[in-house]
Amino acid sequence: MAAPPPQPRDRALRSTTGPRSAGQALVAALVLLPALTGCGGVTFADSRSDTFTTMGFGLGDALAADRLDTARTALKARGLTVKVNEGAFDEQQFLSAVAAGDPPDVVDMDRTLIGGYAARGALLPLTDCLAREHIDTGDYYPNAIAEGSLDRVVYALPDSYDSRLLLTNDRVLHQAGTEAAQVDTGDWAGLKKLAGTVARHNDGKLTRIGFDPKIPEFFPLWAKANGADLISADGRTAELDDPRAVQALTYAVGLIDAQGGWSRFKSLRDSFDQFGAKNQFVKDQVGSYPMEDWYVNVLAGASPDVDLAAGVFKDREGKTLNWASGLGWAIPKGAKHPEAACTFIKNMTSTSSWVHAARAKAKDVREAGAPYTGDVTANIEADRIIEHDVWKPTGHAAFDQATRIVFDLARKGFSVPSNAAGTEFKTAWQNAVNRVLSGEQTPRQALDQAQREAQSALDLANEGRR
């Protein structure tokens, strides 16, 4: 589990634009870009500029800094100096740079967006890159590679891998007369009852969330738990109006309504000191919720003595379910140093780079007196080495349990299929959930509207494509 991304950066819910505006901006910015045909991409000669630029990458910890040092060294041999533009990926800035013919050399972005940019010719296929640098995509988790691909052509290599596990405040549940083992996301009736039992109110104000379903961000997880996929496996047909998806959204919103409604719920959630020593676990403001695995690392550093219990999210059949996502390294069309970009990506995602960086991070964390909770990278061999040779039991039972769960979950993840609409598809379902939470529409109305918006975007993005 990598360190948390630079803030503000909620990877699952970053866009606050309307359902059409982000896609319209994408089309407007890229409409003049010629589509890239075939699978080999385009080979460019490096320009005379000696500056190599990145976008969307942050130096949050040794895991990032150490890999960057490795990549810097490789590019220095080419006479290039790496300039890191730190911060979260900025979609509009990226689109403007591509349209102006002055993009960064590499970009680190949410893999769910890759398909949309690839379909419109904003990214170079990595086919030639993989062959030239002898990169085997089989070294990475298949779902992470698929998420960074379109029509089986790879456009991005994974730079992170975020699993969803269940985090529970053991002390809070004991106070409510129950225990972490009773938090079962596969038992929807039981979970709703538990949420009401654990939640606390004071003068009409919600002071403790019993169970947080983490919507709108985690709606794909709830849909999948009920047997629904948001889009077809080939990424061409939206399935947002599937009755099972509607039922899942109805249930998740019902969990929130049963604890006082969205306004009270969001107000408390927004007050959390999520990255600080007075976080929601320390202050007993939440009982349990699904969360990305990197938050285990945050808790270990900020509050290592918290009464944490880790578990797995289950579907309605009682089977472990893990929605995995993350960032990916891609090369924009028009990059000044495409071959060097390929070398850079290789050095940021190779087994040796990840393992070396994990050792550096583990050393830093241990010297600071905090428990090292491991790192999951999407590189299969790197994860195996980190799990068995770099990570060691810390003596903190809760964090050791969480780390073992995360390593196990990584091998079982699913991802939302890549698609050519990218941003618009994601925005359609996000906005649908928000409309239900705000009381504007019923789940059926919201997802029917989202279905129309998403399918229209998919049809437009796929025009002229095989």
XYZ file of C-alpha atoms in Angstrom:
466
model
C 0.000 0.000 0.000
C 1.584 3.217 -1.126
C 1.511 6.446 0.805
C -1.657 8.516 0.401
C -1.799 10.740 -2.652
C -1.171 14.489 -2.398
C -4.254 16.264 -1.122
C -6.803 17.221 -2.180
C -6.961 14.070 -4.231
C -9.913 11.755 -3.769
C -9.222 9.491 -6.724
C -12.737 8.080 -6.794
C -14.500 11.447 -6.734
C -12.292 14.204 -8.065
C -14.565 15.840 -10.632
C -17.232 18.294 -9.527
C -18.214 19.337 -13.016
C -21.581 18.635 -14.576
C -22.236 15.366 -16.357
C -21.442 16.815 -19.774
C -18.933 19.607 -19.128
C -15.799 17.492 -18.581
C -16.472 15.458 -21.703
C -17.252 18.559 -23.723
C -13.964 20.107 -22.638
C -12.173 16.920 -23.668
C -13.770 16.922 -27.106
C -13.150 20.644 -27.576
C -9.509 20.372 -26.593
C -8.779 17.274 -28.636
C -11.023 17.629 -31.640
C -8.108 18.687 -33.847
C -5.839 15.864 -32.732
C -5.426 13.162 -35.402
C -6.447 9.753 -34.165
C -3.618 7.303 -33.622
C -4.203 4.205 -35.670
C -2.704 0.768 -35.333
C -0.965 -0.621 -32.312
C 2.627 0.413 -32.861
C 2.263 4.091 -31.946
C 4.487 6.765 -33.358
C 8.271 6.919 -32.970
C 9.661 10.388 -32.337
C 13.278 11.551 -32.124
C 14.077 13.369 -28.893
C 14.236 17.139 -29.335
C 17.235 19.193 -28.348
C 15.615 20.332 -25.121
C 17.364 18.772 -22.138
C 14.408 19.086 -19.746
C 12.101 16.120 -19.199
C 8.791 17.033 -17.537
C 6.258 15.060 -15.528
C 2.678 15.766 -14.496
C 0.487 14.312 -11.755
C 3.276 12.853 -9.621
C 4.019 13.787 -6.020
C 7.013 13.104 -3.769
C 5.033 12.107 -0.702
C 7.506 9.611 0.749
C 10.587 7.505 0.050
C 8.558 5.135 -2.109
C 8.117 7.945 -4.618
C 11.433 9.744 -4.100
C 13.603 6.632 -4.353
C 12.012 5.480 -7.605
C 12.349 8.972 -9.009
C 16.058 8.921 -8.184
C 16.375 5.680 -10.160
C 14.550 7.191 -13.134
C 16.547 10.422 -12.928
C 19.774 8.440 -13.158
C 18.546 6.563 -16.223
C 17.550 9.780 -17.986
C 20.721 11.593 -16.966
C 22.575 9.062 -19.124
C 20.518 10.463 -22.019
C 21.531 14.016 -21.142
C 18.117 14.862 -19.689
C 17.183 16.606 -16.456
C 13.886 15.568 -14.895
C 11.535 18.342 -13.812
C 8.737 17.138 -11.534
C 5.603 19.271 -11.539
C 4.269 18.077 -8.205
C 0.583 17.847 -7.421
C -2.526 15.994 -8.477
C -3.294 15.413 -12.133
C -5.118 18.463 -13.504
C -7.416 17.406 -16.324
C -8.021 20.825 -17.832
C -4.333 21.753 -17.658
C -3.449 18.488 -19.365
C -6.020 18.940 -22.120
C -4.872 22.483 -22.771
C -1.230 21.387 -22.946
C -2.001 18.577 -25.404
C -4.150 20.811 -27.589
C -1.386 23.448 -27.613
C 1.207 20.855 -28.640
C 3.208 21.344 -25.442
C 2.321 18.410 -23.167
C 4.479 16.951 -20.385
C 6.718 14.038 -21.342
C 4.900 11.651 -19.008
C 1.710 11.900 -17.013
C 0.602 10.004 -13.914
C -3.194 9.814 -13.906
C -6.179 7.858 -12.657
C -6.314 4.710 -14.786
C -10.095 5.057 -15.196
C -9.421 8.073 -17.428
C -6.898 6.376 -19.709
C -9.408 4.893 -22.151
C -11.032 8.248 -22.871
C -7.777 9.998 -23.649
C -6.509 7.041 -25.672
C -9.666 6.952 -27.823
C -9.219 10.601 -28.762
C -5.549 10.287 -29.634
C -4.164 12.169 -26.620
C -1.947 9.269 -25.512
C 0.610 7.135 -27.333
C 0.178 3.364 -27.389
C 2.992 1.723 -25.417
C 3.343 -1.217 -27.815
C 6.715 -0.129 -29.225
C 7.815 1.053 -25.801
C 7.144 -2.336 -24.208
C 9.115 -4.119 -26.918
C 12.029 -1.682 -26.915
C 12.466 -1.758 -23.121
C 11.640 -5.484 -22.839
C 8.743 -4.822 -20.467
C 6.510 -7.824 -19.861
C 2.941 -6.798 -19.002
C 2.594 -10.211 -17.352
C 4.718 -8.803 -14.535
C 1.721 -6.735 -13.419
C -1.734 -7.593 -12.083
C -3.945 -8.260 -15.130
C -6.769 -5.988 -13.961
C -4.327 -3.082 -13.532
C -3.008 -3.566 -17.072
C -6.551 -3.870 -18.460
C -7.566 -0.665 -16.694
C -4.727 1.190 -18.439
C -5.589 -0.263 -21.859
C -8.158 0.268 -24.576
C -9.161 -2.485 -26.995
C -6.293 -4.563 -25.562
C -3.696 -1.954 -26.484
C -1.705 -0.799 -23.449
C -1.525 2.960 -22.914
C -0.400 3.102 -19.272
C 1.621 1.031 -16.826
C 0.387 0.974 -13.224
C 1.998 3.354 -10.741
C -0.106 2.311 -7.759
C -2.628 -0.304 -6.715
C -5.359 0.538 -4.246
C -7.454 -2.222 -2.718
C -10.566 -1.673 -0.616
C -10.690 -3.329 2.773
C -12.938 -2.914 5.787
C -11.676 -0.770 8.671
C -13.404 -0.914 12.041
C -12.984 0.919 15.341
C -12.995 -1.991 17.770
C -13.467 0.231 20.814
C -16.545 1.912 19.363
C -18.190 -1.387 18.510
C -17.530 -2.793 21.972
C -19.093 0.324 23.477
C -22.172 -0.358 21.358
C -22.344 -3.955 22.582
C -21.119 -5.601 19.408
C -17.788 -6.508 17.793
C -15.851 -6.173 14.569
C -16.681 -9.725 13.518
C -20.331 -8.692 13.271
C -19.633 -6.130 10.531
C -20.716 -8.156 7.513
C -21.266 -6.236 4.290
C -22.799 -9.330 2.744
C -25.681 -9.244 5.236
C -27.507 -6.097 4.214
C -30.263 -6.347 6.810
C -27.795 -7.049 9.598
C -25.448 -4.286 8.503
C -28.231 -1.703 8.508
C -29.223 -2.741 12.009
C -25.602 -2.556 13.191
C -25.170 0.907 11.675
C -28.151 2.197 13.623
C -26.928 0.582 16.825
C -23.431 2.080 16.615
C -24.409 5.571 15.383
C -24.725 8.348 17.970
C -26.660 11.621 17.960
C -26.602 14.642 20.241
C -29.350 17.285 20.069
C -30.223 16.233 16.539
C -26.605 16.275 15.404
C -24.885 13.121 14.203
C -21.755 12.664 16.343
C -20.790 9.145 15.312
C -21.305 7.281 12.045
C -22.176 3.659 12.685
C -21.274 2.429 9.216
C -20.222 4.597 6.291
C -20.949 3.057 2.850
C -18.486 5.552 1.317
C -20.740 6.735 -1.456
C -20.643 8.350 -3.918
C -17.002 7.226 -4.189
C -17.511 3.480 -3.694
C -20.733 2.957 -5.625
C -19.031 0.495 -8.063
C -18.192 -1.698 -5.066
C -21.808 -1.834 -3.839
C -23.121 -2.498 -7.344
C -20.664 -5.352 -7.808
C -21.593 -6.743 -4.402
C -25.147 -7.040 -5.704
C -24.037 -8.724 -8.936
C -24.079 -5.633 -11.179
C -21.373 -4.232 -13.421
C -21.572 -0.579 -14.403
C -20.408 -1.258 -17.945
C -20.015 -4.248 -20.253
C -16.734 -6.147 -20.302
C -15.817 -4.663 -23.704
C -16.379 -1.128 -22.374
C -18.951 -0.185 -25.025
C -22.319 -0.610 -23.304
C -23.306 1.218 -20.128
C -25.230 -0.874 -17.594
C -25.985 1.814 -15.028
C -29.725 1.150 -15.152
C -29.330 -2.511 -14.190
C -32.009 -3.207 -11.524
C -29.284 -4.674 -9.318
C -27.345 -1.410 -9.493
C -30.510 0.506 -8.619
C -31.089 -1.817 -5.660
C -27.489 -1.354 -4.503
C -27.765 2.429 -4.637
C -31.112 2.339 -2.855
C -29.578 0.265 -0.070
C -26.418 2.372 0.334
C -28.409 5.609 0.482
C -30.767 3.909 2.935
C -27.829 3.228 5.242
C -27.142 6.949 5.355
C -30.801 7.896 5.771
C -31.097 5.492 8.701
C -28.327 7.402 10.482
C -29.817 10.859 10.115
C -29.633 11.698 6.420
C -27.025 12.992 4.015
C -26.740 16.543 5.373
C -25.857 15.408 8.906
C -23.772 12.539 7.596
C -21.686 14.676 5.259
C -21.250 17.404 7.856
C -19.655 14.957 10.288
C -17.595 13.244 7.601
C -16.248 16.594 6.361
C -15.112 17.467 9.900
C -12.778 14.463 10.169
C -9.098 15.165 10.791
C -8.433 12.329 8.376
C -4.647 12.690 8.147
C -3.997 13.933 11.668
C -3.506 12.641 15.183
C -7.136 13.493 15.996
C -8.602 11.453 13.172
C -12.057 9.872 13.220
C -10.762 6.649 14.786
C -9.044 8.426 17.649
C -12.126 10.588 18.299
C -14.537 7.644 17.950
C -16.466 9.386 15.179
C -16.971 6.288 13.051
C -17.652 2.626 13.692
C -16.720 0.956 10.409
C -16.363 1.600 6.693
C -14.638 0.382 3.513
C -11.518 2.334 2.622
C -8.522 2.325 0.273
C -5.591 0.413 1.698
C -3.268 3.427 1.820
C -5.223 4.700 4.809
C -3.751 1.907 6.927
C -0.396 3.576 6.338
C -1.853 6.933 7.438
C -3.250 5.507 10.671
C -0.002 3.702 11.447
C 1.880 6.982 11.289
C -0.691 9.290 12.882
C -2.219 7.037 15.549
C -0.432 3.677 15.894
C -2.253 2.835 19.136
C -5.758 3.158 17.709
C -8.132 0.230 18.299
C -8.221 -0.790 14.657
C -9.709 -4.014 13.343
C -9.331 -4.857 9.654
C -11.529 -7.100 7.577
C -12.703 -7.695 4.027
C -15.667 -6.372 2.101
C -18.052 -9.172 1.117
C -20.628 -9.478 -1.631
C -24.165 -10.667 -0.925
C -23.087 -14.274 -1.367
C -20.517 -13.869 1.392
C -17.495 -13.892 -0.939
C -14.577 -11.509 -0.509
C -14.811 -8.585 -2.925
C -12.078 -6.086 -3.727
C -12.440 -3.142 -6.068
C -8.892 -2.218 -7.085
C -7.868 0.985 -8.817
C -4.927 3.346 -9.011
C -2.752 5.573 -11.131
C -0.918 4.835 -14.354
C 2.040 6.284 -16.264
C 1.223 7.313 -19.827
C 2.970 9.223 -22.617
C 1.000 12.135 -24.115
C 0.811 12.678 -27.857
C 3.344 15.338 -28.752
C 5.716 14.532 -25.883
C 9.159 15.905 -26.715
C 11.014 12.853 -25.409
C 8.829 9.777 -26.050
C 11.664 7.244 -26.013
C 13.068 8.693 -22.802
C 9.527 8.641 -21.411
C 9.436 4.911 -22.040
C 12.719 4.487 -20.144
C 11.337 6.651 -17.335
C 8.181 4.558 -17.016
C 10.171 1.347 -16.961
C 12.365 2.648 -14.145
C 9.375 3.854 -12.137
C 7.498 0.542 -12.311
C 10.095 -2.223 -12.524
C 10.456 -4.914 -9.866
C 13.908 -3.731 -8.790
C 12.811 -0.086 -8.524
C 9.754 -0.891 -6.408
C 11.669 -3.199 -4.062
C 14.556 -0.761 -3.603
C 12.093 2.037 -2.877
C 10.096 -0.106 -0.440
C 13.284 -0.865 1.501
C 14.060 2.846 1.659
C 10.554 3.663 2.852
C 10.563 0.861 5.437
C 13.844 2.197 6.830
C 12.478 5.737 7.090
C 9.237 4.615 8.735
C 10.961 2.367 11.261
C 13.511 5.002 12.173
C 10.610 7.368 12.867
C 9.240 4.804 15.334
C 6.141 3.950 13.344
C 5.071 0.514 12.086
C 5.855 -0.170 8.428
C 2.655 -1.576 6.938
C 3.998 -2.765 3.595
C 3.450 -1.571 0.035
C 1.411 -3.021 -2.812
C 2.533 -1.853 -6.227
C 0.658 -3.780 -8.982
C 4.005 -5.394 -9.903
C 3.477 -9.042 -8.974
C 7.076 -10.005 -8.244
C 7.785 -6.758 -6.419
C 4.775 -7.356 -4.184
C 5.924 -10.891 -3.439
C 9.381 -9.687 -2.410
C 8.033 -6.782 -0.368
C 5.578 -9.044 1.430
C 8.104 -11.755 2.309
C 11.445 -9.931 2.533
C 10.827 -6.237 3.235
C 7.776 -6.210 5.472
C 8.103 -7.821 8.889
C 5.510 -8.165 11.659
C 5.547 -4.949 13.642
C 4.185 -6.126 16.955
C 1.079 -4.004 16.374
C -1.462 -6.797 15.931
C -4.097 -4.624 14.245
C -1.731 -3.240 11.624
C -0.097 -6.606 11.016
C -3.517 -8.097 10.375
C -4.413 -5.232 8.017
C -1.177 -5.642 6.065
C -1.695 -9.372 5.589
C -5.248 -8.711 4.382
C -4.070 -6.098 1.879
C -1.408 -8.336 0.347
C -4.001 -11.085 -0.001
C -6.664 -8.772 -1.440
C -4.344 -7.481 -4.146
C -4.439 -10.864 -5.850
C -8.254 -10.818 -6.045
C -9.152 -7.370 -7.298
C -11.652 -6.360 -9.968
C -11.636 -3.070 -11.868
C -14.309 -1.203 -13.791
C -13.650 -2.029 -17.480
C -11.747 0.572 -19.477
C -13.839 2.544 -21.935
C -13.508 5.238 -24.577
C -15.706 7.739 -22.729
C -13.402 7.847 -19.704
C -14.259 11.029 -17.826
C -17.864 11.305 -18.989
C -18.725 7.754 -18.008
C -17.277 8.201 -14.534
C -18.933 11.580 -14.065
C -22.330 10.163 -15.106
C -22.519 7.653 -12.257
C -20.929 10.005 -9.730
C -23.460 12.726 -10.431
C -26.301 10.200 -10.316
C -25.365 9.154 -6.790
C -25.038 12.782 -5.723
C -28.511 13.588 -7.067
C -29.985 10.800 -4.955
C -28.082 11.861 -1.854
C -29.291 15.454 -2.247
C -32.898 14.297 -2.662
C -33.247 15.496 -6.257
C -34.090 12.085 -7.712
C -34.872 8.527 -6.746
C -32.205 5.908 -7.421
C -34.147 4.673 -10.457
C -34.532 8.171 -11.912
C -30.901 9.063 -11.298
C -29.455 5.911 -12.824
C -31.824 6.027 -15.794
C -30.548 9.545 -16.518
C -26.955 8.437 -15.970
C -27.488 5.532 -18.360
C -28.617 7.881 -21.126
C -25.712 10.263 -20.533
C -23.111 7.517 -20.303
C -24.311 5.600 -23.361
C -24.463 8.780 -25.425
C -20.873 9.556 -24.439
C -19.759 6.006 -25.227
C -21.457 6.025 -28.629
C -19.857 9.351 -29.515
C -16.402 8.253 -28.309
C -16.621 4.984 -30.254
C -17.700 6.509 -33.563
C -15.354 5.348 -36.302
C -13.588 2.879 -34.034
C -13.597 -0.878 -34.557
